[in-house]
Amino acid sequence: MKTAIQSRKRVLGISATVLAFLLLVLFLIPTQPYFYLSQQLSPVPKKLSCTTIDLLSAHCSTPHPGKPLIQYAIMIDAGSSGSRVHVYKFNFCQQEPELENEVFHMLEPGLSAYPDDPERAADSLEDLLKVAMETVPESMQSCTPIAVKATAGLRLLGVAKSKLILEAVRQRLETKYPFRVTEVDTMNGKDEGVYAWITVNYLLDNLKGSGYGKSAATFDLGGASTQIVFEPTFIDRSEAMVPGDHVYQLDYAHQRFDLYQHSYLGFGLNEARKRIKQSVVELWQSDLSSLSNHNVYHPCLPENHTETIKYTTEDSTRQIDLIGTGAGHAACRGVIEKIFNKETVCPFNPCAFNGIYQPSLKDTFLHDRDLYVFSYFYDLTQPLGMPLEFSVRELGELSERVCRGDPEAFRHIPNALQAIKQNPDYCLDLTYTHALLRIGYEIPPDRTVRTAKKIRDAETGWCLGASIAMMNDNKLCRK
C-alpha cells in the first residue's frame, strides 16, 4: 500500500462571504466535474437532502489537476461488540486527500451476534446505511466507495459462518444502495493495527517531512483482539528488527516506515475477561466433581457478586457459579498475569508475551515519543476522572482504588460511582488493561501514555487509515 499524506489544518466552518464566492465560482464554471471521470457527471439536482455546502470545500474552489474537488468515503467497522459507520468528507485541494468532516454512528450488537442468520446480520446495518444515505449528497452517491470490514469478532465464528454473513451484507449493499461497493470482508489483525497507526499519526501530523523516529506508537484494545504498532529506532542505524511477519514496510509521502506490528487474537477485553474467569475455574477443576453446588470464588469480582458461566471440558459442559470475594487488586493481578504465558519459549529475544517477539519499547522507543492507547483503554479510564495523559503506574493505582470498593475514592467524580456499580467487571477490566501494558507489552511504569477517542475531531481507530487507502482505487463510479 502506497499512500502519501499531507496533514493540514481542518476548518469546518465557512463564512458567508467565502460561501457566496464559492457559489459564484460554481455558477460560472458549470462544466467543472465533481469527480474525475471519463465523462462528466450530470448537473447537480437543485433539490437535495444535503445542502450545497456539502458539495464544496471550505479550503479551495479548484481541485488539484486530475482530482475531484470533494470525495466522500464510507467505512463500516463490523466489530465484535457492535457496528459503526464512518462517513468521511475529503477535499483534494492538493494532490493528497485532506479530511474536512466525519459523521459517526454506532449500534449494538455486531454482526457476530447473528451466527446462524445472515439476513438478520445484514438487517442490523440498515440504520447505519440510512446515516450514510442522509450524509452523502445524492449526486455523489454512485461515486462514493463503501467498505464493510469485520474484525476479530467475526473471525471467531469460523470461516463458513462469517462467509455467509459477509455474502448477505454484500448482496444487500449491491442491490439496495447506490454506493460503489469495494470490500466486504474480514480484516486481518495486521491491517487493523497498521490502519489505526496511520490514522493516529496522520491526525498528529507525524507523517510529513523527515518522519524517522517521530511517529507515535498505537495500542488498540478491542473486544476480541488487541494490536500494537510502532516504529522502533535503533542507536545504530545498521541494526534492524528480526525478519518475520511482524515487520510491516509502509511507504507514505515518499517516506518508508519500518513498523513492528502484532495482533493478539483472544486478548481483547471481552475475550480476556472470559479467559480470566475460566482460569479460576481451572484451578478448582479437580474439586468440581465433589462440589454439589459448583461454586467457585473469584478475586476479581466484587464481594458477594454472583454470576453463572459455562465451563466446558473434553467430557462435559457444566454451569459454574462465580462468587466475588473483593480480594483486591493484588489478588486479581495474580490471576490475570497467568493468561499472558510469559514463560512460553520465544524463538527470538526480546519477547512480549505468549511467545511473541517484540523489540523492547524501553530501548527502541524513547521517552520523547508518544504512546497512544485507545478504544477500551479510553472507555474504562475516562468515566473515572483520569486525565488524557497518565503513567502506567497511575493506571495501576486507579485499578487498586476500584478493586478496593471504597466509594469515597470516587465520590467527587460525577457519575463515577454509578459507572462502577453498573459494571461488576470494572476491577477485572482495569487490572487487565494495566497488566497488558506493564506485564504484556513491558512498558516501564513511569512511562506516560495518552488516550483519546478523537484527535482533531476525527475518531481514532483504523477506519480513517483504511478509508484513505480505499480512495487509492482508481475504479470509475458505479454504473
Short mmCIF file of C-alpha atoms in Angstrom, two decimals:
data_model
loop_
_atom_site.label_atom_id
_atom_site.label_comp_id
_atom_site.label_asym_id
_atom_site.label_seq_id
_atom_site.Cartn_x
_atom_site.Cartn_y
_atom_site.Cartn_z
CA MET A 1 0.00 0.00 0.00
CA LYS A 2 1.42 3.34 -1.02
CA THR A 3 -0.32 6.47 0.12
CA ALA A 4 1.08 9.96 0.55
CA ILE A 5 -0.43 12.03 3.26
CA GLN A 6 -0.05 15.70 3.94
CA SER A 7 -1.94 16.82 7.02
CA ARG A 8 -3.28 20.29 7.07
CA LYS A 9 -5.41 22.20 9.49
CA ARG A 10 -9.09 21.44 9.06
CA VAL A 11 -11.63 24.21 9.02
CA LEU A 12 -15.17 23.01 9.44
CA GLY A 13 -16.91 26.36 9.28
CA ILE A 14 -17.23 28.73 6.33
CA SER A 15 -18.10 32.39 6.34
CA ALA A 16 -20.98 33.81 4.36
CA THR A 17 -18.57 35.80 2.19
CA VAL A 18 -16.49 32.79 1.24
CA LEU A 19 -19.62 30.73 0.63
CA ALA A 20 -21.02 33.36 -1.69
CA PHE A 21 -17.76 33.46 -3.61
CA LEU A 22 -17.66 29.69 -3.99
CA LEU A 23 -21.27 29.60 -5.18
CA LEU A 24 -20.43 32.25 -7.76
CA VAL A 25 -17.46 30.18 -8.97
CA LEU A 26 -19.66 27.11 -9.16
CA PHE A 27 -22.26 29.01 -11.17
CA LEU A 28 -19.74 30.47 -13.60
CA ILE A 29 -17.96 27.14 -14.23
CA PRO A 30 -20.76 24.62 -14.73
CA THR A 31 -18.58 22.21 -16.70
CA GLN A 32 -16.23 21.50 -13.78
CA PRO A 33 -16.90 17.85 -12.83
CA TYR A 34 -17.16 16.90 -9.18
CA PHE A 35 -15.28 13.68 -9.88
CA TYR A 36 -12.51 12.97 -12.32
CA LEU A 37 -14.17 10.52 -14.69
CA SER A 38 -14.04 9.53 -18.33
CA GLN A 39 -17.25 11.53 -18.69
CA GLN A 40 -18.70 14.34 -16.62
CA LEU A 41 -21.44 13.82 -14.10
CA SER A 42 -24.92 15.11 -14.74
CA PRO A 43 -25.62 18.57 -13.33
CA VAL A 44 -26.31 18.60 -9.61
CA PRO A 45 -30.06 18.48 -8.93
CA LYS A 46 -31.44 21.61 -7.34
CA LYS A 47 -33.33 19.72 -4.64
CA LEU A 48 -31.16 17.52 -2.45
CA SER A 49 -31.43 16.30 1.09
CA CYS A 50 -27.91 17.67 1.59
CA THR A 51 -27.06 21.33 1.27
CA THR A 52 -24.91 22.91 -1.42
CA ILE A 53 -22.09 23.34 1.07
CA ASP A 54 -21.72 19.54 1.15
CA LEU A 55 -20.60 19.72 -2.50
CA LEU A 56 -17.96 22.37 -1.84
CA SER A 57 -14.72 22.66 0.07
CA ALA A 58 -14.06 25.15 2.83
CA HIS A 59 -10.44 25.31 1.71
CA CYS A 60 -10.43 25.88 -2.05
CA SER A 61 -12.65 26.21 -5.10
CA THR A 62 -10.43 24.38 -7.60
CA PRO A 63 -9.16 20.83 -7.10
CA HIS A 64 -5.71 19.51 -7.82
CA PRO A 65 -5.44 18.55 -11.51
CA GLY A 66 -6.95 15.15 -12.19
CA LYS A 67 -8.70 15.02 -8.81
CA PRO A 68 -12.27 15.66 -7.67
CA LEU A 69 -12.89 18.70 -5.51
CA ILE A 70 -14.83 16.65 -2.95
CA GLN A 71 -14.73 12.91 -2.31
CA TYR A 72 -16.82 11.03 0.24
CA ALA A 73 -15.89 7.61 1.62
CA ILE A 74 -17.91 5.25 3.82
CA MET A 75 -16.33 2.71 6.13
CA ILE A 76 -18.38 0.30 8.25
CA ASP A 77 -16.49 -1.21 11.16
CA ALA A 78 -18.17 -4.52 11.98
CA GLY A 79 -16.56 -5.09 15.37
CA SER A 80 -17.10 -7.79 17.95
CA SER A 81 -19.17 -5.60 20.28
CA GLY A 82 -21.06 -3.53 17.70
CA SER A 83 -21.09 -1.98 14.23
CA ARG A 84 -20.09 1.58 13.42
CA VAL A 85 -20.32 3.73 10.31
CA HIS A 86 -17.82 6.46 9.47
CA VAL A 87 -18.75 8.82 6.63
CA TYR A 88 -15.73 10.93 5.67
CA LYS A 89 -15.68 14.06 3.55
CA PHE A 90 -12.32 14.82 1.91
CA ASN A 91 -11.13 17.57 -0.38
CA PHE A 92 -8.42 17.36 -3.00
CA CYS A 93 -7.17 20.92 -2.84
CA GLN A 94 -3.73 19.32 -3.03
CA GLN A 95 -2.62 16.03 -4.51
CA GLU A 96 -3.40 14.07 -1.35
CA PRO A 97 -6.79 13.95 0.39
CA GLU A 98 -7.48 16.29 3.28
CA LEU A 99 -10.14 15.34 5.81
CA GLU A 100 -12.80 18.02 6.22
CA ASN A 101 -15.51 16.28 8.20
CA GLU A 102 -16.61 12.97 9.69
CA VAL A 103 -20.06 11.67 10.58
CA PHE A 104 -20.02 8.75 13.03
CA HIS A 105 -22.77 6.49 14.32
CA MET A 106 -22.70 3.18 16.16
CA LEU A 107 -25.11 0.49 17.27
CA GLU A 108 -25.13 -2.82 19.13
CA PRO A 109 -24.87 -5.75 18.75
CA GLY A 110 -22.40 -6.60 15.99
CA LEU A 111 -22.66 -8.98 13.03
CA SER A 112 -21.27 -11.82 15.13
CA ALA A 113 -24.46 -11.75 17.25
CA TYR A 114 -26.25 -13.47 14.34
CA PRO A 115 -24.05 -16.51 13.64
CA ASP A 116 -26.90 -18.58 12.16
CA ASP A 117 -28.96 -15.85 10.49
CA PRO A 118 -27.04 -13.95 7.78
CA GLU A 119 -30.09 -11.93 6.69
CA ARG A 120 -30.65 -10.61 10.21
CA ALA A 121 -26.97 -9.72 10.32
CA ALA A 122 -27.40 -7.68 7.14
CA ASP A 123 -30.58 -6.11 8.56
CA SER A 124 -28.60 -4.89 11.57
CA LEU A 125 -26.67 -2.45 9.34
CA GLU A 126 -29.75 -0.69 7.94
CA ASP A 127 -29.72 2.18 10.44
CA LEU A 128 -26.05 2.82 9.72
CA LEU A 129 -26.67 2.85 5.97
CA LYS A 130 -29.50 5.32 6.50
CA VAL A 131 -26.97 7.68 8.09
CA ALA A 132 -24.73 7.29 5.05
CA MET A 133 -27.60 7.99 2.63
CA GLU A 134 -28.53 11.14 4.53
CA THR A 135 -24.93 12.39 4.68
CA VAL A 136 -23.61 11.85 1.15
CA PRO A 137 -25.18 14.17 -1.47
CA GLU A 138 -27.34 12.26 -3.93
CA SER A 139 -25.24 13.34 -6.92
CA MET A 140 -22.14 11.83 -5.32
CA GLN A 141 -23.51 8.56 -4.00
CA SER A 142 -22.66 6.41 -7.03
CA CYS A 143 -19.06 7.66 -6.88
CA THR A 144 -18.70 7.15 -3.13
CA PRO A 145 -16.79 3.98 -2.18
CA ILE A 146 -18.11 1.90 0.70
CA ALA A 147 -16.43 -0.96 2.51
CA VAL A 148 -17.50 -3.26 5.33
CA LYS A 149 -14.62 -4.68 7.30
CA ALA A 150 -15.26 -7.19 10.03
CA THR A 151 -12.68 -7.61 12.76
CA ALA A 152 -11.85 -10.27 15.32
CA GLY A 153 -15.40 -10.98 16.50
CA LEU A 154 -16.46 -12.37 13.13
CA ARG A 155 -13.18 -14.26 12.73
CA LEU A 156 -14.04 -16.18 15.88
CA LEU A 157 -17.23 -17.55 14.27
CA GLY A 158 -15.18 -19.56 11.80
CA VAL A 159 -14.78 -19.32 8.04
CA ALA A 160 -18.10 -20.88 7.00
CA LYS A 161 -20.43 -18.75 9.13
CA SER A 162 -18.55 -15.49 8.61
CA LYS A 163 -18.54 -16.07 4.83
CA LEU A 164 -22.34 -16.44 4.72
CA ILE A 165 -22.83 -13.27 6.76
CA LEU A 166 -20.50 -11.22 4.57
CA GLU A 167 -22.15 -12.53 1.39
CA ALA A 168 -25.54 -11.40 2.72
CA VAL A 169 -24.14 -7.97 3.55
CA ARG A 170 -22.58 -7.57 0.09
CA GLN A 171 -25.82 -8.64 -1.58
CA ARG A 172 -27.73 -6.05 0.44
CA LEU A 173 -25.33 -3.25 -0.48
CA GLU A 174 -25.22 -4.08 -4.18
CA THR A 175 -28.97 -4.48 -4.66
CA LYS A 176 -30.40 -1.79 -2.40
CA TYR A 177 -27.86 1.04 -2.17
CA PRO A 178 -26.23 3.30 -4.81
CA PHE A 179 -22.70 3.37 -3.39
CA ARG A 180 -19.71 1.77 -5.10
CA VAL A 181 -19.06 -1.39 -3.08
CA THR A 182 -15.36 -2.13 -2.69
CA GLU A 183 -14.55 -4.66 0.02
CA VAL A 184 -16.87 -6.65 2.25
CA ASP A 185 -14.52 -8.92 4.11
CA THR A 186 -12.86 -9.93 7.34
CA MET A 187 -9.84 -7.77 8.01
CA ASN A 188 -6.75 -9.44 9.38
CA GLY A 189 -5.24 -8.18 12.59
CA LYS A 190 -2.13 -6.88 10.83
CA ASP A 191 -4.07 -4.43 8.66
CA GLU A 192 -6.30 -3.44 11.56
CA GLY A 193 -3.34 -2.38 13.65
CA VAL A 194 -1.44 -0.63 10.85
CA TYR A 195 -4.50 1.31 9.65
CA ALA A 196 -5.02 2.54 13.22
CA TRP A 197 -1.37 3.61 13.35
CA ILE A 198 -1.84 5.54 10.09
CA THR A 199 -4.97 7.23 11.45
CA VAL A 200 -3.34 8.45 14.65
CA ASN A 201 -0.10 9.62 13.07
CA TYR A 202 -1.93 11.31 10.18
CA LEU A 203 -4.06 13.28 12.63
CA LEU A 204 -0.98 14.16 14.72
CA ASP A 205 0.91 15.50 11.64
CA ASN A 206 3.64 12.92 12.21
CA LEU A 207 3.83 11.68 8.63
CA LYS A 208 5.17 14.72 6.83
CA GLY A 209 8.75 15.84 6.43
CA SER A 210 11.50 13.69 7.85
CA GLY A 211 9.42 11.25 9.83
CA TYR A 212 12.04 8.78 11.08
CA GLY A 213 11.82 8.45 14.82
CA LYS A 214 8.92 10.89 15.24
CA SER A 215 5.85 8.70 14.94
CA ALA A 216 3.62 7.66 17.84
CA ALA A 217 3.07 4.06 18.92
CA THR A 218 -0.51 2.79 18.97
CA PHE A 219 -2.16 0.25 21.25
CA ASP A 220 -5.72 -0.68 20.34
CA LEU A 221 -7.82 -2.74 22.74
CA GLY A 222 -10.97 -4.10 21.13
CA GLY A 223 -13.41 -6.71 22.30
CA ALA A 224 -11.74 -9.76 20.77
CA SER A 225 -8.18 -8.67 19.97
CA THR A 226 -5.53 -6.12 20.82
CA GLN A 227 -2.92 -4.63 18.48
CA ILE A 228 0.45 -2.97 18.98
CA VAL A 229 2.15 -0.99 16.18
CA PHE A 230 5.24 1.18 16.48
CA GLU A 231 8.32 2.27 14.58
CA PRO A 232 11.35 1.09 16.57
CA THR A 233 14.52 3.11 16.25
CA PHE A 234 17.97 1.79 16.95
CA ILE A 235 21.04 3.65 18.17
CA ASP A 236 22.99 2.01 15.39
CA ARG A 237 21.02 2.65 12.19
CA SER A 238 22.50 -0.52 10.73
CA GLU A 239 20.51 -2.53 13.29
CA ALA A 240 17.05 -3.73 12.39
CA MET A 241 14.23 -5.91 13.56
CA VAL A 242 14.43 -9.66 13.30
CA PRO A 243 12.81 -10.55 9.93
CA GLY A 244 9.32 -12.01 10.06
CA ASP A 245 5.60 -11.38 9.62
CA HIS A 246 5.75 -8.77 12.37
CA VAL A 247 7.62 -6.38 10.03
CA TYR A 248 5.35 -4.06 8.02
CA GLN A 249 7.07 -1.84 5.47
CA LEU A 250 4.94 1.19 4.73
CA ASP A 251 5.52 3.95 2.17
CA TYR A 252 3.88 7.27 2.98
CA ALA A 253 4.56 10.68 1.44
CA HIS A 254 7.70 9.38 -0.27
CA GLN A 255 8.97 8.03 3.05
CA ARG A 256 9.41 4.49 4.26
CA PHE A 257 8.38 3.40 7.73
CA ASP A 258 9.58 0.04 9.03
CA LEU A 259 6.90 -0.84 11.55
CA TYR A 260 6.64 -3.55 14.15
CA GLN A 261 3.10 -4.87 14.43
CA HIS A 262 1.30 -7.74 16.08
CA SER A 263 -2.34 -8.56 16.70
CA TYR A 264 -3.22 -10.80 19.64
CA LEU A 265 -6.47 -12.60 18.91
CA GLY A 266 -8.18 -13.65 22.12
CA PHE A 267 -6.61 -10.86 24.19
CA GLY A 268 -9.25 -8.21 23.51
CA LEU A 269 -11.12 -7.15 26.62
CA ASN A 270 -14.21 -9.33 26.21
CA GLU A 271 -12.27 -12.46 25.29
CA ALA A 272 -9.67 -11.85 28.00
CA ARG A 273 -12.44 -11.43 30.56
CA LYS A 274 -13.81 -14.86 29.64
CA ARG A 275 -10.37 -16.44 29.92
CA ILE A 276 -9.68 -14.82 33.28
CA LYS A 277 -12.92 -16.18 34.70
CA GLN A 278 -12.29 -19.61 33.22
CA SER A 279 -8.77 -19.67 34.61
CA VAL A 280 -10.00 -19.57 38.20
CA VAL A 281 -12.41 -22.41 37.49
CA GLU A 282 -9.49 -24.44 36.12
CA LEU A 283 -7.71 -24.06 39.46
CA TRP A 284 -10.71 -25.74 41.08
CA GLN A 285 -11.19 -28.31 38.31
CA SER A 286 -10.09 -31.33 40.37
CA ASP A 287 -12.60 -30.42 43.07
CA LEU A 288 -15.60 -29.67 40.84
CA SER A 289 -16.88 -33.24 40.85
CA SER A 290 -17.14 -33.15 44.63
CA LEU A 291 -18.81 -29.74 44.77
CA SER A 292 -22.56 -30.17 44.92
CA ASN A 293 -23.30 -26.54 44.16
CA HIS A 294 -20.37 -25.87 41.78
CA ASN A 295 -19.49 -22.58 43.44
CA VAL A 296 -16.10 -21.03 42.64
CA TYR A 297 -14.72 -17.89 44.28
CA HIS A 298 -13.11 -15.21 42.12
CA PRO A 299 -10.83 -12.44 43.49
CA CYS A 300 -11.51 -10.02 40.61
CA LEU A 301 -15.25 -9.74 41.24
CA PRO A 302 -16.92 -7.56 43.91
CA GLU A 303 -17.69 -9.15 47.24
CA ASN A 304 -20.87 -11.27 47.16
CA HIS A 305 -21.41 -10.66 43.44
CA THR A 306 -22.62 -13.85 41.76
CA GLU A 307 -22.77 -14.80 38.11
CA THR A 308 -23.09 -18.05 36.20
CA ILE A 309 -20.74 -19.13 33.42
CA LYS A 310 -20.45 -22.22 31.27
CA TYR A 311 -17.34 -24.27 31.84
CA THR A 312 -16.53 -26.73 29.07
CA THR A 313 -14.09 -29.63 29.22
CA GLU A 314 -13.46 -32.51 26.83
CA ASP A 315 -16.03 -34.58 28.68
CA SER A 316 -18.81 -32.16 29.58
CA THR A 317 -20.21 -28.65 29.91
CA ARG A 318 -21.45 -27.53 33.28
CA GLN A 319 -22.82 -24.39 34.89
CA ILE A 320 -20.48 -22.76 37.38
CA ASP A 321 -21.47 -20.02 39.81
CA LEU A 322 -18.70 -17.47 40.28
CA ILE A 323 -18.83 -15.67 43.61
CA GLY A 324 -16.84 -12.50 44.06
CA THR A 325 -14.56 -12.10 47.06
CA GLY A 326 -13.48 -8.48 46.53
CA ALA A 327 -9.96 -9.60 47.40
CA GLY A 328 -8.36 -6.55 45.79
CA HIS A 329 -6.00 -5.57 43.02
CA ALA A 330 -3.01 -7.71 44.01
CA ALA A 331 -5.01 -10.95 44.22
CA CYS A 332 -6.76 -10.17 40.95
CA ARG A 333 -3.48 -9.34 39.24
CA GLY A 334 -2.05 -12.69 40.32
CA VAL A 335 -4.82 -14.46 38.41
CA ILE A 336 -4.62 -12.23 35.35
CA GLU A 337 -0.86 -12.44 34.86
CA LYS A 338 -1.11 -16.16 34.17
CA ILE A 339 -3.01 -15.70 30.89
CA PHE A 340 -0.05 -13.85 29.31
CA ASN A 341 2.01 -17.05 29.23
CA LYS A 342 5.24 -15.17 29.88
CA GLU A 343 7.06 -18.47 30.37
CA THR A 344 6.36 -19.57 26.76
CA VAL A 345 9.57 -20.09 24.81
CA CYS A 346 10.19 -17.30 22.32
CA PRO A 347 12.15 -18.03 19.09
CA PHE A 348 13.90 -14.64 19.25
CA ASN A 349 14.58 -12.19 22.04
CA PRO A 350 13.27 -9.87 23.29
CA CYS A 351 9.71 -11.10 23.75
CA ALA A 352 6.44 -9.57 24.86
CA PHE A 353 4.03 -12.36 25.83
CA ASN A 354 2.54 -15.59 24.54
CA GLY A 355 5.88 -16.40 22.90
CA ILE A 356 5.82 -13.38 20.56
CA TYR A 357 8.94 -11.44 19.58
CA GLN A 358 8.80 -7.67 20.16
CA PRO A 359 11.57 -5.05 20.15
CA SER A 360 11.92 -3.54 23.61
CA LEU A 361 9.86 -0.36 23.95
CA LYS A 362 12.25 0.79 26.64
CA ASP A 363 15.26 0.52 24.31
CA THR A 364 13.82 1.33 20.87
CA PHE A 365 11.07 3.86 21.62
CA LEU A 366 12.46 6.78 23.56
CA HIS A 367 10.60 8.88 26.14
CA ASP A 368 10.11 11.87 23.82
CA ARG A 369 7.79 9.83 21.57
CA ASP A 370 4.09 9.37 22.24
CA LEU A 371 2.32 6.16 23.19
CA TYR A 372 -1.38 6.26 22.28
CA VAL A 373 -3.82 3.81 23.86
CA PHE A 374 -7.43 3.88 22.74
CA SER A 375 -10.76 2.04 22.40
CA TYR A 376 -11.38 0.23 25.71
CA PHE A 377 -8.40 1.96 27.32
CA TYR A 378 -10.31 5.22 26.84
CA ASP A 379 -13.74 3.82 27.69
CA LEU A 380 -12.57 2.45 31.05
CA THR A 381 -10.47 5.36 32.29
CA GLN A 382 -12.47 8.44 31.32
CA PRO A 383 -15.65 7.79 33.35
CA LEU A 384 -13.44 7.61 36.46
CA GLY A 385 -11.89 11.05 36.03
CA MET A 386 -8.50 10.05 34.64
CA PRO A 387 -6.74 12.74 32.58
CA LEU A 388 -5.98 12.11 28.92
CA GLU A 389 -2.32 11.59 29.87
CA PHE A 390 -1.27 9.26 32.67
CA SER A 391 1.58 6.95 33.55
CA VAL A 392 1.30 3.18 33.55
CA ARG A 393 1.83 3.32 37.32
CA GLU A 394 -1.12 5.70 37.69
CA LEU A 395 -3.30 3.27 35.74
CA GLY A 396 -2.35 0.58 38.24
CA GLU A 397 -3.21 2.90 41.13
CA LEU A 398 -6.61 3.56 39.57
CA SER A 399 -7.32 -0.16 39.36
CA GLU A 400 -6.29 -0.53 43.02
CA ARG A 401 -8.85 2.10 44.06
CA VAL A 402 -11.61 0.43 42.06
CA CYS A 403 -10.78 -3.03 43.39
CA ARG A 404 -10.85 -1.76 47.00
CA GLY A 405 -14.50 -0.88 46.52
CA ASP A 406 -14.11 2.33 48.52
CA PRO A 407 -16.88 4.74 47.44
CA GLU A 408 -15.04 7.72 48.95
CA ALA A 409 -12.29 7.40 46.34
CA PHE A 410 -14.69 8.45 43.55
CA ARG A 411 -17.37 10.45 45.33
CA HIS A 412 -16.08 13.74 43.92
CA ILE A 413 -16.17 12.50 40.30
CA PRO A 414 -19.61 12.87 38.67
CA ASN A 415 -21.21 9.55 37.67
CA ALA A 416 -18.07 7.53 38.54
CA LEU A 417 -19.73 5.53 41.33
CA GLN A 418 -22.66 4.75 39.07
CA ALA A 419 -20.32 3.53 36.30
CA ILE A 420 -18.51 1.21 38.73
CA LYS A 421 -21.75 -0.09 40.22
CA GLN A 422 -23.19 -0.86 36.78
CA ASN A 423 -20.12 -2.86 35.73
CA PRO A 424 -19.18 -5.62 38.18
CA ASP A 425 -16.15 -6.38 35.97
CA TYR A 426 -14.58 -2.93 36.46
CA CYS A 427 -11.88 -4.21 38.81
CA LEU A 428 -11.07 -7.09 36.49
CA ASP A 429 -11.09 -4.89 33.38
CA LEU A 430 -8.81 -2.18 34.76
CA THR A 431 -6.43 -4.71 36.28
CA TYR A 432 -6.23 -6.42 32.90
CA THR A 433 -5.53 -3.19 30.97
CA HIS A 434 -2.77 -2.31 33.42
CA ALA A 435 -1.27 -5.80 33.23
CA LEU A 436 -1.45 -5.75 29.42
CA LEU A 437 0.65 -2.59 29.25
CA ARG A 438 3.02 -3.36 32.13
CA ILE A 439 3.40 -7.16 32.03
CA GLY A 440 2.39 -7.90 28.46
CA TYR A 441 3.98 -5.14 26.41
CA GLU A 442 6.52 -4.34 29.16
CA ILE A 443 6.03 -0.58 29.14
CA PRO A 444 8.00 0.93 32.06
CA PRO A 445 5.78 2.03 34.97
CA ASP A 446 6.86 5.68 34.78
CA ARG A 447 6.16 5.94 31.04
CA THR A 448 3.33 8.31 30.11
CA VAL A 449 0.61 7.14 27.75
CA ARG A 450 -2.04 9.24 26.05
CA THR A 451 -5.60 8.23 25.37
CA ALA A 452 -8.16 9.75 23.04
CA LYS A 453 -11.47 8.95 21.46
CA LYS A 454 -10.91 11.67 18.87
CA ILE A 455 -7.96 13.64 17.56
CA ARG A 456 -8.78 16.87 15.75
CA ASP A 457 -12.46 15.87 15.76
CA ALA A 458 -11.81 12.55 13.98
CA GLU A 459 -12.27 9.14 15.59
CA THR A 460 -9.16 7.20 16.45
CA GLY A 461 -9.00 3.61 15.28
CA TRP A 462 -8.33 2.00 11.92
CA CYS A 463 -11.24 3.35 9.83
CA LEU A 464 -9.71 6.63 8.64
CA GLY A 465 -6.46 4.96 7.59
CA ALA A 466 -8.38 2.25 5.73
CA SER A 467 -10.58 4.85 4.00
CA ILE A 468 -7.59 6.79 2.70
CA ALA A 469 -6.15 3.57 1.32
CA MET A 470 -9.52 2.73 -0.24
CA MET A 471 -9.53 6.01 -2.16
CA ASN A 472 -6.35 4.95 -3.96
CA ASP A 473 -8.56 2.66 -6.01
CA ASN A 474 -8.90 4.30 -9.43
CA LYS A 475 -12.05 2.48 -10.50
CA LEU A 476 -14.79 4.55 -12.07
CA CYS A 477 -18.06 5.27 -10.38
CA ARG A 478 -20.71 2.61 -10.09
CA LYS A 479 -22.67 2.19 -13.32
#
